Coordinates of C-alpha atoms in Angstrom, one line a residue:
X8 CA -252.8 53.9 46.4
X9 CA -255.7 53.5 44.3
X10 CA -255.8 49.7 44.5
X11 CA -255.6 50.4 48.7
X12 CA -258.6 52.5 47.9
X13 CA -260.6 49.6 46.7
X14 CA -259.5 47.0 49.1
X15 CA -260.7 48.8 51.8
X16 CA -264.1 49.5 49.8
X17 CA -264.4 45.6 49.2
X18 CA -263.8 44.9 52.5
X19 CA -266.3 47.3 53.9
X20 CA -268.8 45.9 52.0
X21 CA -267.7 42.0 52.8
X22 CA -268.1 43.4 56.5
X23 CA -271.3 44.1 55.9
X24 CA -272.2 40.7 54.7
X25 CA -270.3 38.7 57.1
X26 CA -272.6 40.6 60.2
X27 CA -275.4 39.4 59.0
X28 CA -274.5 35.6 59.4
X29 CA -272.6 37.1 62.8
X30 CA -275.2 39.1 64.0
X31 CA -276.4 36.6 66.6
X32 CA -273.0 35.7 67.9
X33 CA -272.1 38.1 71.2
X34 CA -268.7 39.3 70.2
X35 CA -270.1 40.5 66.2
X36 CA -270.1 43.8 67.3
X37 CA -266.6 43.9 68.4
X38 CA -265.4 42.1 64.8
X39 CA -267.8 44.6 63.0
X40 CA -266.7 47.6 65.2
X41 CA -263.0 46.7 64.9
X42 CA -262.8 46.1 60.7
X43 CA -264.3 49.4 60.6
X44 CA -261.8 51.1 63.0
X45 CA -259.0 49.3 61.2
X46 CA -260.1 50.6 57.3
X47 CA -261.1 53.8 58.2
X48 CA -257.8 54.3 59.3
X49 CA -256.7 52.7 56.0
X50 CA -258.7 55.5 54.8
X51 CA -257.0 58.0 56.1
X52 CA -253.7 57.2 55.6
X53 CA -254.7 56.9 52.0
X54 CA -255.8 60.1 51.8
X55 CA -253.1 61.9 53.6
X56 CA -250.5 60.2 51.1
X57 CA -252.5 61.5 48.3
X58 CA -252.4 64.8 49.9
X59 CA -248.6 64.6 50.3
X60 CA -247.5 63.0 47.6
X61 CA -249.8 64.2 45.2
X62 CA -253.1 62.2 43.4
X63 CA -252.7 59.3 41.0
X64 CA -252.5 60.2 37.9
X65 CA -254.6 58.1 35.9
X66 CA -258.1 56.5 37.6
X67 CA -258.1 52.9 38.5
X68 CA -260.3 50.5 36.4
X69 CA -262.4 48.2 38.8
X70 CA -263.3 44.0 38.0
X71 CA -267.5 45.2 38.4
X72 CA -269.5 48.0 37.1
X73 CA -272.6 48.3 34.9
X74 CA -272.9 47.0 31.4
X75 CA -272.5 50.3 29.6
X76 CA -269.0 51.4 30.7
X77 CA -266.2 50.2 33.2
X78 CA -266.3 51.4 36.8
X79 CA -263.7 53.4 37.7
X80 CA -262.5 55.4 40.7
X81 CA -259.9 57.7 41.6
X82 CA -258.8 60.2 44.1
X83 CA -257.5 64.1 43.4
X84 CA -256.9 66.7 45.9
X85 CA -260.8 67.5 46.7
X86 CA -261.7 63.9 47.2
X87 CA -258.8 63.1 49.0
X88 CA -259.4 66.0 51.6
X89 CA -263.0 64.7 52.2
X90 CA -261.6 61.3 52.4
X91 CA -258.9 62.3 55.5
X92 CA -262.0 63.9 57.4
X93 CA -263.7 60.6 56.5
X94 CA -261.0 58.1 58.1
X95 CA -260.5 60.1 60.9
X96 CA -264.1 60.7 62.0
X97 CA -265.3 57.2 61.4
X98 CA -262.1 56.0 63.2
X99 CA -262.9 57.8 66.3
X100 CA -266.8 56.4 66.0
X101 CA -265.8 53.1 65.9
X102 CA -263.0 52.9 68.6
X103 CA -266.1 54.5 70.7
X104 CA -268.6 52.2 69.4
X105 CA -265.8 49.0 69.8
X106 CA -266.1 50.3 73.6
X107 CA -269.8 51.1 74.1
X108 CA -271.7 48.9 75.2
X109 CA -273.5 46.3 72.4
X110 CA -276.0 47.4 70.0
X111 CA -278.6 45.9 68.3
X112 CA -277.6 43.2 66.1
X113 CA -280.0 45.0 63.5
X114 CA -277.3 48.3 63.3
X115 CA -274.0 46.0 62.3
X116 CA -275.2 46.0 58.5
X117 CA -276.1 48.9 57.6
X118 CA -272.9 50.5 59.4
X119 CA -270.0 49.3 56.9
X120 CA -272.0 49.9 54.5
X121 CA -272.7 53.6 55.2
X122 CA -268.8 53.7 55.4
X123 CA -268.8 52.2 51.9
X124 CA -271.4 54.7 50.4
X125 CA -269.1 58.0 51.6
X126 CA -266.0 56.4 50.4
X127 CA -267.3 55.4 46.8
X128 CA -269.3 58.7 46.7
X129 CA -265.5 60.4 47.2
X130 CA -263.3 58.0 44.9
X131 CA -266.3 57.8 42.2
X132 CA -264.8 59.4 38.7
X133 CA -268.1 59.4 36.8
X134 CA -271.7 60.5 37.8
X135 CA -273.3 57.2 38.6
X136 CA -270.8 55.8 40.9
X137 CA -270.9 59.2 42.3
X138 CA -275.4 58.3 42.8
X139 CA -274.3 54.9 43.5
X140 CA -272.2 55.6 47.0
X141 CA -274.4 58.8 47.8
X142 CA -277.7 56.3 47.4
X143 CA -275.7 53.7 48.9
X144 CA -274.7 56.0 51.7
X145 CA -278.9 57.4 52.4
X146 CA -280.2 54.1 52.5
X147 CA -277.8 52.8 55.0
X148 CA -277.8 55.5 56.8
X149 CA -281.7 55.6 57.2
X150 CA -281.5 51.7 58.4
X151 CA -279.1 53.2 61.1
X152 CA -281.9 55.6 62.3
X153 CA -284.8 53.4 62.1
X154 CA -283.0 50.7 64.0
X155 CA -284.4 51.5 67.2
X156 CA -288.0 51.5 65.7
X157 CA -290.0 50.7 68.9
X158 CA -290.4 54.3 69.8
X159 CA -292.7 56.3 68.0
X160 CA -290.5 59.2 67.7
X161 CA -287.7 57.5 65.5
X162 CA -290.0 55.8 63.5
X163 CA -291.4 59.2 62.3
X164 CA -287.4 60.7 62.1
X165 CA -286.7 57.8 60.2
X166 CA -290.1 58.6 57.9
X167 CA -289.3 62.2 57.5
X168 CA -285.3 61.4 56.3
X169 CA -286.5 58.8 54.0
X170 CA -288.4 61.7 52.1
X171 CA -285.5 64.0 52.3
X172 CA -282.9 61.3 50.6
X173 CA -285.5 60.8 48.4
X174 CA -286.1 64.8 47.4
X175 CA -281.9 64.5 47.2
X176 CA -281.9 62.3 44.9
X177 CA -284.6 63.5 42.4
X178 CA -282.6 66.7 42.3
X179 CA -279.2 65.2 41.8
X180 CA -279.8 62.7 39.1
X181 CA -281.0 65.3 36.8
X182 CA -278.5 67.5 37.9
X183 CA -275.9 65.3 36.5
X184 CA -278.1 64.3 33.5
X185 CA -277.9 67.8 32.0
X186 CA -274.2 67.5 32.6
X187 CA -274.0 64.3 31.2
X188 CA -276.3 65.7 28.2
X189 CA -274.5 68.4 27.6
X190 CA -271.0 66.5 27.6
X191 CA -271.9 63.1 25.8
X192 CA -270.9 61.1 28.4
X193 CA -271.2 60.6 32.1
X194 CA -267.1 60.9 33.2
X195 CA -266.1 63.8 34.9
X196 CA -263.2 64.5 32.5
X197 CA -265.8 64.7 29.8
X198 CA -268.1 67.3 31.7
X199 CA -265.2 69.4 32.7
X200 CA -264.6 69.9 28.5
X201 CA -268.2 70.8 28.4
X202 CA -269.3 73.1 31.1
X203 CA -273.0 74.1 31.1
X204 CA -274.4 77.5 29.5
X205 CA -277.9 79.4 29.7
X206 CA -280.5 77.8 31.3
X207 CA -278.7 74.7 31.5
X208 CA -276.5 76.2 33.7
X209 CA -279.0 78.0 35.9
X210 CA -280.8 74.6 36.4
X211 CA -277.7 72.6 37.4
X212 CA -276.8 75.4 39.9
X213 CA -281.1 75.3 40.9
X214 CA -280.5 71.5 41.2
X215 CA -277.3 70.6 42.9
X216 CA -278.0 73.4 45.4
X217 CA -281.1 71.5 46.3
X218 CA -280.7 68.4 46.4
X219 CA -276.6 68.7 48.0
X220 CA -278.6 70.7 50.5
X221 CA -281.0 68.5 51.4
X222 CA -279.1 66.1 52.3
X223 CA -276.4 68.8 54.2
X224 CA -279.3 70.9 56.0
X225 CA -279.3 73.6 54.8
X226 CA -282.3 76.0 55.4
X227 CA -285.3 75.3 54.8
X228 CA -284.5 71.5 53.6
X229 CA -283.0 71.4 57.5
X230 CA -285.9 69.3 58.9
X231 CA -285.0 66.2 59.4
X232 CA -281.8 66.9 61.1
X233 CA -282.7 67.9 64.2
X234 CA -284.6 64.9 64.0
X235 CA -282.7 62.5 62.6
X236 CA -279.4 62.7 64.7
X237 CA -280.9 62.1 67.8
X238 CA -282.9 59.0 66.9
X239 CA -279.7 57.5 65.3
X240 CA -277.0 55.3 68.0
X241 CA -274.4 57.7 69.2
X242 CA -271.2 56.7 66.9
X243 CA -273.5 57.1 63.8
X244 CA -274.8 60.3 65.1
X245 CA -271.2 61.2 65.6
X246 CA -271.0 60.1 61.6
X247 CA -274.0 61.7 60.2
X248 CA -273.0 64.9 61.3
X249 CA -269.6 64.9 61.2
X250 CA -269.0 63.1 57.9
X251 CA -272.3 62.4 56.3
X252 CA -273.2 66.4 55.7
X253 CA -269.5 67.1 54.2
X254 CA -269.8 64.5 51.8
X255 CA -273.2 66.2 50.4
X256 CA -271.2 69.6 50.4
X257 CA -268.3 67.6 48.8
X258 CA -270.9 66.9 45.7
X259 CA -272.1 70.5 45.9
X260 CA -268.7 71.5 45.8
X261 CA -267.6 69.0 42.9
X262 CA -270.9 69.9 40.8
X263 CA -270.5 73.6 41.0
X264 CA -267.5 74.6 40.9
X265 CA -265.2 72.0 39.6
X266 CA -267.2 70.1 36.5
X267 CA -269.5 73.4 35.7
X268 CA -265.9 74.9 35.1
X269 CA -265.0 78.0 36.2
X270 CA -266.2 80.6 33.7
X271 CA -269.4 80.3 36.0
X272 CA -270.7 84.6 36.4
X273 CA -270.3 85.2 39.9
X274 CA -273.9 85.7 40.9
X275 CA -273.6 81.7 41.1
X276 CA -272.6 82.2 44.7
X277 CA -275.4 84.7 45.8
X278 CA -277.5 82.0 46.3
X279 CA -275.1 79.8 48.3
X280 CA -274.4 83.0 50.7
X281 CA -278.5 83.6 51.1
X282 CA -279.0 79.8 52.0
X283 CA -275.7 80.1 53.9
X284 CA -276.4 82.7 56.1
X285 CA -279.5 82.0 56.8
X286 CA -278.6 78.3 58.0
X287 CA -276.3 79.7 60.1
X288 CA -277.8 82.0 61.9
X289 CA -281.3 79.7 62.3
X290 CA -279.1 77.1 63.5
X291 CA -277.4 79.1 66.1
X292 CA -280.9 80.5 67.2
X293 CA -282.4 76.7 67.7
X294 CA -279.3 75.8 69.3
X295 CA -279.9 78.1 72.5
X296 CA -283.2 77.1 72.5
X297 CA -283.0 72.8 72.4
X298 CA -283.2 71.0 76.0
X299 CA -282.2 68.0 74.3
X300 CA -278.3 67.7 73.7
X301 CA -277.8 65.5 70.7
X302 CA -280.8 67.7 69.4
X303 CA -279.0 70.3 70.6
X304 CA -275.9 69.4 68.7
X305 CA -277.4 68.9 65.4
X306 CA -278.9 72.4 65.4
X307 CA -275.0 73.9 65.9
X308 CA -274.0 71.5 63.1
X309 CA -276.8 73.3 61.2
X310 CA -275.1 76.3 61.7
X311 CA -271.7 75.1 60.5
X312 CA -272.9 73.9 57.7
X313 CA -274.0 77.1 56.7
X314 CA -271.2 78.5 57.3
X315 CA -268.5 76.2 55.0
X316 CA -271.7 77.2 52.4
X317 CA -271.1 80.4 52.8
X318 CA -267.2 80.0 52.2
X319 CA -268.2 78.3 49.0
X320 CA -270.4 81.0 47.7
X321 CA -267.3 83.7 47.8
X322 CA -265.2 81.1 46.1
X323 CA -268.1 81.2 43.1
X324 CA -268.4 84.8 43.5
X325 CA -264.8 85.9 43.8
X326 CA -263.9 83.3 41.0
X327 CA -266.3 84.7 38.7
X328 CA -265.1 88.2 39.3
X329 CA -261.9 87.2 38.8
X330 CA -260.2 87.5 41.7
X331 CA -258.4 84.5 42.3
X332 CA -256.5 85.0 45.4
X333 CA -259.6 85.8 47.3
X334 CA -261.4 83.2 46.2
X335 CA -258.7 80.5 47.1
X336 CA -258.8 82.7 50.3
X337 CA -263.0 82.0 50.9
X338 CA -262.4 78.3 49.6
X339 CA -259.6 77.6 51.6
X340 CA -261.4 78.8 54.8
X341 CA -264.6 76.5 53.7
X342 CA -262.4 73.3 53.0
X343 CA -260.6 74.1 56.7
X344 CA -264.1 74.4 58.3
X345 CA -265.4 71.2 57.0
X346 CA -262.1 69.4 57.9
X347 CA -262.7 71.2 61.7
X348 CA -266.2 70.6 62.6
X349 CA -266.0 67.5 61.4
X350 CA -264.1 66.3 64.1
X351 CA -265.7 68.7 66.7
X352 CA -268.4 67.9 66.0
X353 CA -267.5 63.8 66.3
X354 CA -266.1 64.7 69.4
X355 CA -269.4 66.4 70.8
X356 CA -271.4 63.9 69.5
X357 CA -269.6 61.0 70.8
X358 CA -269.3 62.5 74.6
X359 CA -272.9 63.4 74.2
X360 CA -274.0 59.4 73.8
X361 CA -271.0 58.7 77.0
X362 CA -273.3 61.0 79.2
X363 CA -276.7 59.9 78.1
X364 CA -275.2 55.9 78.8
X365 CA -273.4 57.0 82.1
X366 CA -276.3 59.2 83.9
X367 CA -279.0 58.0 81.9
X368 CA -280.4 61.3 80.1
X369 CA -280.2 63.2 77.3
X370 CA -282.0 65.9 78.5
X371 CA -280.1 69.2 80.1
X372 CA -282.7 69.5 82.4
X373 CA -281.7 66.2 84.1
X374 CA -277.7 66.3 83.9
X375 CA -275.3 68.3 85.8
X376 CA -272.3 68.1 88.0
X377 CA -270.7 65.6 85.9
X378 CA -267.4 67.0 85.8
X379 CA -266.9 65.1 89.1
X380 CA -267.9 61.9 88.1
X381 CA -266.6 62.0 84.5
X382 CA -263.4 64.0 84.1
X383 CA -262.0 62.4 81.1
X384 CA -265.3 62.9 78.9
X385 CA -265.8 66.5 80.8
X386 CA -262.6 67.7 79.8
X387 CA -262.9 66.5 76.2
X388 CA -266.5 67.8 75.7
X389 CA -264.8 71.4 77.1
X390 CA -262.1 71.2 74.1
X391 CA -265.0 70.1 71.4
X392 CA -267.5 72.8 73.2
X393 CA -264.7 75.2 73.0
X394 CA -264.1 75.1 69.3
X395 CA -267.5 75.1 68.4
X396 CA -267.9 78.0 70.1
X397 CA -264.6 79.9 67.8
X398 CA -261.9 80.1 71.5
X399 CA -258.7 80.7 70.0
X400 CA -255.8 78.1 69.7
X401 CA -258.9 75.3 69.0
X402 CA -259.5 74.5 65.2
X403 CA -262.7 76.0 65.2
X404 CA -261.6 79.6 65.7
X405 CA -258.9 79.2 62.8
X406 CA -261.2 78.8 60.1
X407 CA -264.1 81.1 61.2
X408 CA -261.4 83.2 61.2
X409 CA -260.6 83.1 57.9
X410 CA -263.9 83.0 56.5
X411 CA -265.1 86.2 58.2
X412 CA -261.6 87.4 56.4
X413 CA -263.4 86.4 53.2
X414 CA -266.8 88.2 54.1
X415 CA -264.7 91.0 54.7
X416 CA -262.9 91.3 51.5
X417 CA -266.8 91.2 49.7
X418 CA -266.2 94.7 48.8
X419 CA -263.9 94.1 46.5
X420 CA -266.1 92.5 43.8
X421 CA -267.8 95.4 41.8
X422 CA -271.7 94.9 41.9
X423 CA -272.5 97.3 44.6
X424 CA -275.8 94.5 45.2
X425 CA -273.1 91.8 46.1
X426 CA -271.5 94.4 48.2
X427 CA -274.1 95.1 50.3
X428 CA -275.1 91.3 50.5
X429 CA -271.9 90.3 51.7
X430 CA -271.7 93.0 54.3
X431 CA -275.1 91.4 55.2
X432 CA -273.5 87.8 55.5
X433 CA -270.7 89.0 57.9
X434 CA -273.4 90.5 60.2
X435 CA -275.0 87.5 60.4
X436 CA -272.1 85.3 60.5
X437 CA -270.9 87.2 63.0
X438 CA -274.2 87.4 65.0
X439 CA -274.5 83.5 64.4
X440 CA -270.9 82.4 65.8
X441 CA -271.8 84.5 69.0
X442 CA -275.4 83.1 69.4
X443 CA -273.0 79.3 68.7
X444 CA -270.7 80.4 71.7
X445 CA -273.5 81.1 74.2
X446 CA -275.1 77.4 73.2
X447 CA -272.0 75.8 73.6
X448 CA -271.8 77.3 77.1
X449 CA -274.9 76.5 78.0
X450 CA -274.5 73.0 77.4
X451 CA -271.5 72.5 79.0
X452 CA -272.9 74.2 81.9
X453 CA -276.1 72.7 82.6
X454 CA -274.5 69.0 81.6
X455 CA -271.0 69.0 83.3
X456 CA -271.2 72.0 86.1
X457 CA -273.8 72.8 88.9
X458 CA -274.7 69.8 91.0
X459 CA -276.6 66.6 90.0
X460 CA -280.4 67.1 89.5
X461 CA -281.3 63.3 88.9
X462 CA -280.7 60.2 91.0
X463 CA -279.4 58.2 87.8
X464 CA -276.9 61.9 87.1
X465 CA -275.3 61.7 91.0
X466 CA -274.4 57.7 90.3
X467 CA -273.1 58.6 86.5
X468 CA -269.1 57.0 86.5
X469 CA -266.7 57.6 83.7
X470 CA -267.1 55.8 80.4
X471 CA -264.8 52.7 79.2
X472 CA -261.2 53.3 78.6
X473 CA -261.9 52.4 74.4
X474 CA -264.3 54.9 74.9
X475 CA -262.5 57.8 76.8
X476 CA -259.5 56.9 73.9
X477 CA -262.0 57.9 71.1
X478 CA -262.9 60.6 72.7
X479 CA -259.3 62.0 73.7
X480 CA -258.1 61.0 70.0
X481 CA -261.0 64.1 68.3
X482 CA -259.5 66.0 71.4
X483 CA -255.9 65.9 70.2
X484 CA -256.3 66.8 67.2
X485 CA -258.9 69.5 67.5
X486 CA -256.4 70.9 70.1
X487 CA -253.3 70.7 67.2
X488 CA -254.9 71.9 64.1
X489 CA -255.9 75.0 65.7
X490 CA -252.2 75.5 66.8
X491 CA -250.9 74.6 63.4
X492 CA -253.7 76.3 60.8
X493 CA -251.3 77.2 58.5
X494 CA -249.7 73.7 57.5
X495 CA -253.2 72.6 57.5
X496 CA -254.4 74.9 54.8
X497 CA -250.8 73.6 52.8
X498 CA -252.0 70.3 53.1
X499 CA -255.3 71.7 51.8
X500 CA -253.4 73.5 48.7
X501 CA -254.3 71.1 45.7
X502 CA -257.9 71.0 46.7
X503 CA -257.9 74.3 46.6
X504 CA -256.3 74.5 43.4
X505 CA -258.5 72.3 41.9
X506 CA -261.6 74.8 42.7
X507 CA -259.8 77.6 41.9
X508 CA -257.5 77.0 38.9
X509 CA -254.6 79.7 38.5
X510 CA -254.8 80.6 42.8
X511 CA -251.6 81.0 44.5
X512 CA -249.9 77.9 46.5
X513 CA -250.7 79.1 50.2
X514 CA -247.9 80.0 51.9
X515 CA -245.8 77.9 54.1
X516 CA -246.1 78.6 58.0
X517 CA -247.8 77.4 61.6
X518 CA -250.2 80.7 61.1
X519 CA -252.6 82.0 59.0
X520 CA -252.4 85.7 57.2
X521 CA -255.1 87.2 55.5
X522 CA -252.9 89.0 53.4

C-alpha cells in the first residue's frame, strides 16, 4: 500500500518534468491531464483500502531524504481520509481539464506537482516532509495562478497569495519547532510522547491556528481567496478549493489535536469556534453579494471552511471536558463536511469554468437561460448548488446536520462562558447556512434560468462529453453520500478515533442519529 503511495508520488513528480520537454508538443496537455487522472485515482483507491482494511502498520522508509534522518511516509486513518477526498477531487479536475480545451503550456508543470505537494503533505510522518509537500504544494499552486499573468488583476492575486503562503509558513515552521523542541526529534511518534505544556502550548495553538488558517481562509487571513480562485484555470480552481484548503485544515487538525495530545484544557477550541463562526457567516454575507461566480464560489467555500473549523473546535472543547462521545460526535461531523464540500465544491467550480467557456462570461449579470442550451452542466450545477445550500438527501445537508447537532449539545460542557459561546455559534451557523442557501439560489438563477442577456449567452452549447463526465462523476456521488451518511461516517471511524482516543466506533447504518 505504502509502496503504491510512493509510486504514484514519483510519478507525479516525473510528470512534472516530462511537461516541460513536452510543453511545446499539441497533445502534452492530454498526456499531462491523463497521468494525473490515472494516479489520483491510484490515490484514491489507496486511501479507501487503508480506510477498509485498516493503515500500515509500520511507515515506509523512502531511497531520498535529507542528510540528517531517512524520509519516511505513511498513512493512518486521518491522512488516509484527506487522501480519498484528494483522489477523488483531483480525478474529477483532470477528466475536466483532459476535455477542456488546451491551456497554456506554462500551467502543465506546476499541476503534478501541486498534486505531489498535497499527497506528501498527507503521507509525511515527520514535520519536514510535512513543510516539504505543504511548501511544495504553495509554490505550485501560486505558478497555477499567476500563469495567466497578462492581466493585471491576476498578477496582483497571484502577489497577494505569495504573501499569504509566505505568512503560512513563518507560522508553521516554528509551530513544529517547539514541537520538535520539546520532543527531541522531529517524527510525529516522538511528539505525540511529548505533548506541549504552558506557554509552549498556548504558542503552538497561537501558531498552527494561524498559519493552517491562512492558507484555509479563515477570517481575517481570507484575503486572497476571493482573489485567488478566480484568477487560477478552472480545474485548479476546482482544486484549490476543494482540496487545497482541506489539506491546510488536515495540518490544523494533525497539529492540534493529534501530536499536542489530548490532555489539551478545552478552551483550546474557543478560539477555533470564534474564527469559525465568524468565517462562516462573513463568507455567506460576501457570497450574496459577488457578481462574479467563481468569486462568488470561493466566498461560500469561505463559509464552509468555517464551518468544518467550527466542528473541530467542539472536538478540542468536548475532548478537554471529557466528553468523548460528543466530541467524536463534533469531529465526525467536521471530517464528513470536509469530505462533502470537497466535492461540491469541485463540482461547482468545475461547471462554473464550462459556463464561462461555453457563453463567454463569468459574470451573473451576463448569463442566463442556460438550462436550455446546457442541460447536462445545468443539472449538475443544481445537485452541487443544492448541497451547498444544506437540501436534504444531498451530502451537504448530512453533515451540517450533524454539526449543528454538536452546537447543540454545547450545553453540556460546564463553563457557563463556553455555554453561551456555543449558543452564539449555532446562531450564527445557522444564520450563515441560510444566508449559503439564498447565494446558491441566486446563482443558479441568474446563470441557468431567465432568458439570455448576452449575444455570446443565447449561442452558449453544452460542454465536451470528458467534460460533462467530470461533471456528472462529483454529481453522483454528492447525490449517494447524502443518501448513505451513515456508512460514510463508518468509513470515517479510525480517523475519528485517532482525534478522539477512547470515542465509541460509530454505529453501523445508512442514517445518521444524534443519539
Amino acid at each position: 500500500m505504502l509502496t503504491a503511495l510512493a509510486l504514484c508520488l514519483g510519478a507525479l513528480v516525473l510528470l512534472a518534468a516530462a511537461a516541460v520537454p513536452l510543453g511545446r508538443h499539441p497533445r502534452a496537455g492530454h498526456v499531462v491531464h491523463g497521468g494525473c487522472l490515472v494516479l489520483a485515482a491510484g490515490l484514491a483507491a489507496i486511501a479507501l483500502a487503508a480506510l477498509l482494511a485498516g493503515p500500515p502498520a509500520e511507515p515506509l522508509t523512502l531511497p531520498v531524504g535529507p542528510p540528517w534522518a531517512p524520509a519516511r511516509i505513511g498513512l493512518d486513518g486521518l491522512s488516509a481520509w484527506f487522501l480519498l477526498l484528494l483522489g477523488l477531487a483531483a480525478a474529477c479536475a483532470s477528466l475536466f481539464a483532459l476535455g477542456h480545451p488546451a491551456l497554456p503550456a506554462r500551467t502543465l508543470p506546476p499541476y503534478p506537482l501541486f498534486l505531489a505537494g498535497m499527497a506528501l503533505t498527507l503521507a509525511a510522518t515527520d514535520a519536514f516532509l510535512l513543510l516539504l509537500g505543504f511548501e511544495l504544494m504553495s509554490l505550485a499552486s501560486w505558478a497555477l495562478v499567476a500563469a495567466e499573468h497578462q492581466r493585471a488583476e491576476n498578477r496582483a492575486a497571484a502577489r497577494l497569495y505569495l504573501m499569504f503562503a509566505v505568512l503560512a509558513a513563518a507560522c508553521l515552521i516554528p509551530a513544529f519547532g517547539l514541537l520538535a523542541g520539546g520532543a527531541g526529534a522531529i517524527t510525529f511518534e516522538a511528539m505525540r510522547a511529548a505533548p506541549p505544556e504552558g506557554w509552549r502550548a498556548a504558542a503552538v495553538l497561537a501558531l498552527g491556528l494561524a498559519g493552517a488558517g491562512a492558507k484555509a481562509g479563515l477570517v481575517p487571513l481570507h484575503a486572497w481567496l476571493p482573489l485567488a480562485h478566480p484568477a487560477a484555470p478552472s480545474h485548479v480552481s476546482a482544486l484549490m478549493s476543494g482540496a487545497m484548503t482541506k489539506v491546510a485544515l488536515y495540518v490544523l487538525a494533525r497539529l492540534l489535536l493529534d501530536l499536542c495530545g489530548p490532555a489539551q484544557p478545552s478552551w483550546w477550541g474557543v478560539p477555533l469556534l470564534v474564527v469559525g463562526a465568524a468565517s462562516a457567516l462573513l463568507g455567506a454575507l460576501r457570497a450574496n453579494l459577488e457578481e462574479d461566480s467563481k468569486t462568488l464560489l470561493a466566498c461560500s467555500t469561505i463559509e464552509n471552511v468555517g464551518f468544518i473549523t467550527l466542528g473541530l473546535g467542539l472536538a478540542l472543547a468536548f475532548r478537554g471536558a471529557d466528553l468523548a462521545p460528543l466530541a467524536a460526535l463534533a469531529a465526525g461531523a467536521a471530517l464528513l463536511h470536509a469530505l462533502n464540500h470537497g466535492l461540491f465544491k469541485t463540482l461547482l467550480f468545475l461547471a462554473a469554468g464550462a459556463v464561462a467557456h461555453s457563453a463567454g462570461s463569468r459574470r451573473l449579470d451576463r448569463l442566463g437561460g442556460l438550462v436550455h442550451a446546457m442541460p447536462v452542466t445545468a443539472a449538475c450545477a443544481l445537485v452541487g448548488a443544492a448541497a451547498a445550500a444544506s437540501l436534504p438527501p444531498l451530502s451537504g445537508f448530512a453533515s451540517e446536520w450533524l454539526l449543528l447537532q454538536a452546537l447543540l449539545a454545547g450545553w453540556r460542557v460546564s463553563e457557563i462562558g463556553f455555554q453561551v459561546l456555543a449558543a452564539a455559534a449555532a446562531a450564527l451557523a445557522a444564520m450563515a447556512a441560510a444566508l449559503a442557501a439564498a447565494a446558491m439560489v441566486r446563482l443558479f438563477g441568474l446563470v441557468f434560468l431567465g432568458r439570455p442577456r448576452s449575444p455570446r449567452g443565447a449561442g452558449a452549447h453544452e460542454v465536451s462529453r470528458l467534460e460533462r463526465a467530470a461533471l456528472l462523476l462529483p454529481a453522483g456521488l454528492t447525490l449517494a453520500f447524502g443518501l448513505v451518511p451513515g456508512l460514510l461516517l463508518a468509513l470515517a471511524a479510525p480517523a475519528v478515533r485517532l482525534l478522539v482516543p477512547g470515542a465509541a466506533p460509530a454505529p453501523a447504518g445508512l442514517w445518521l442519529s444524534a443519539g
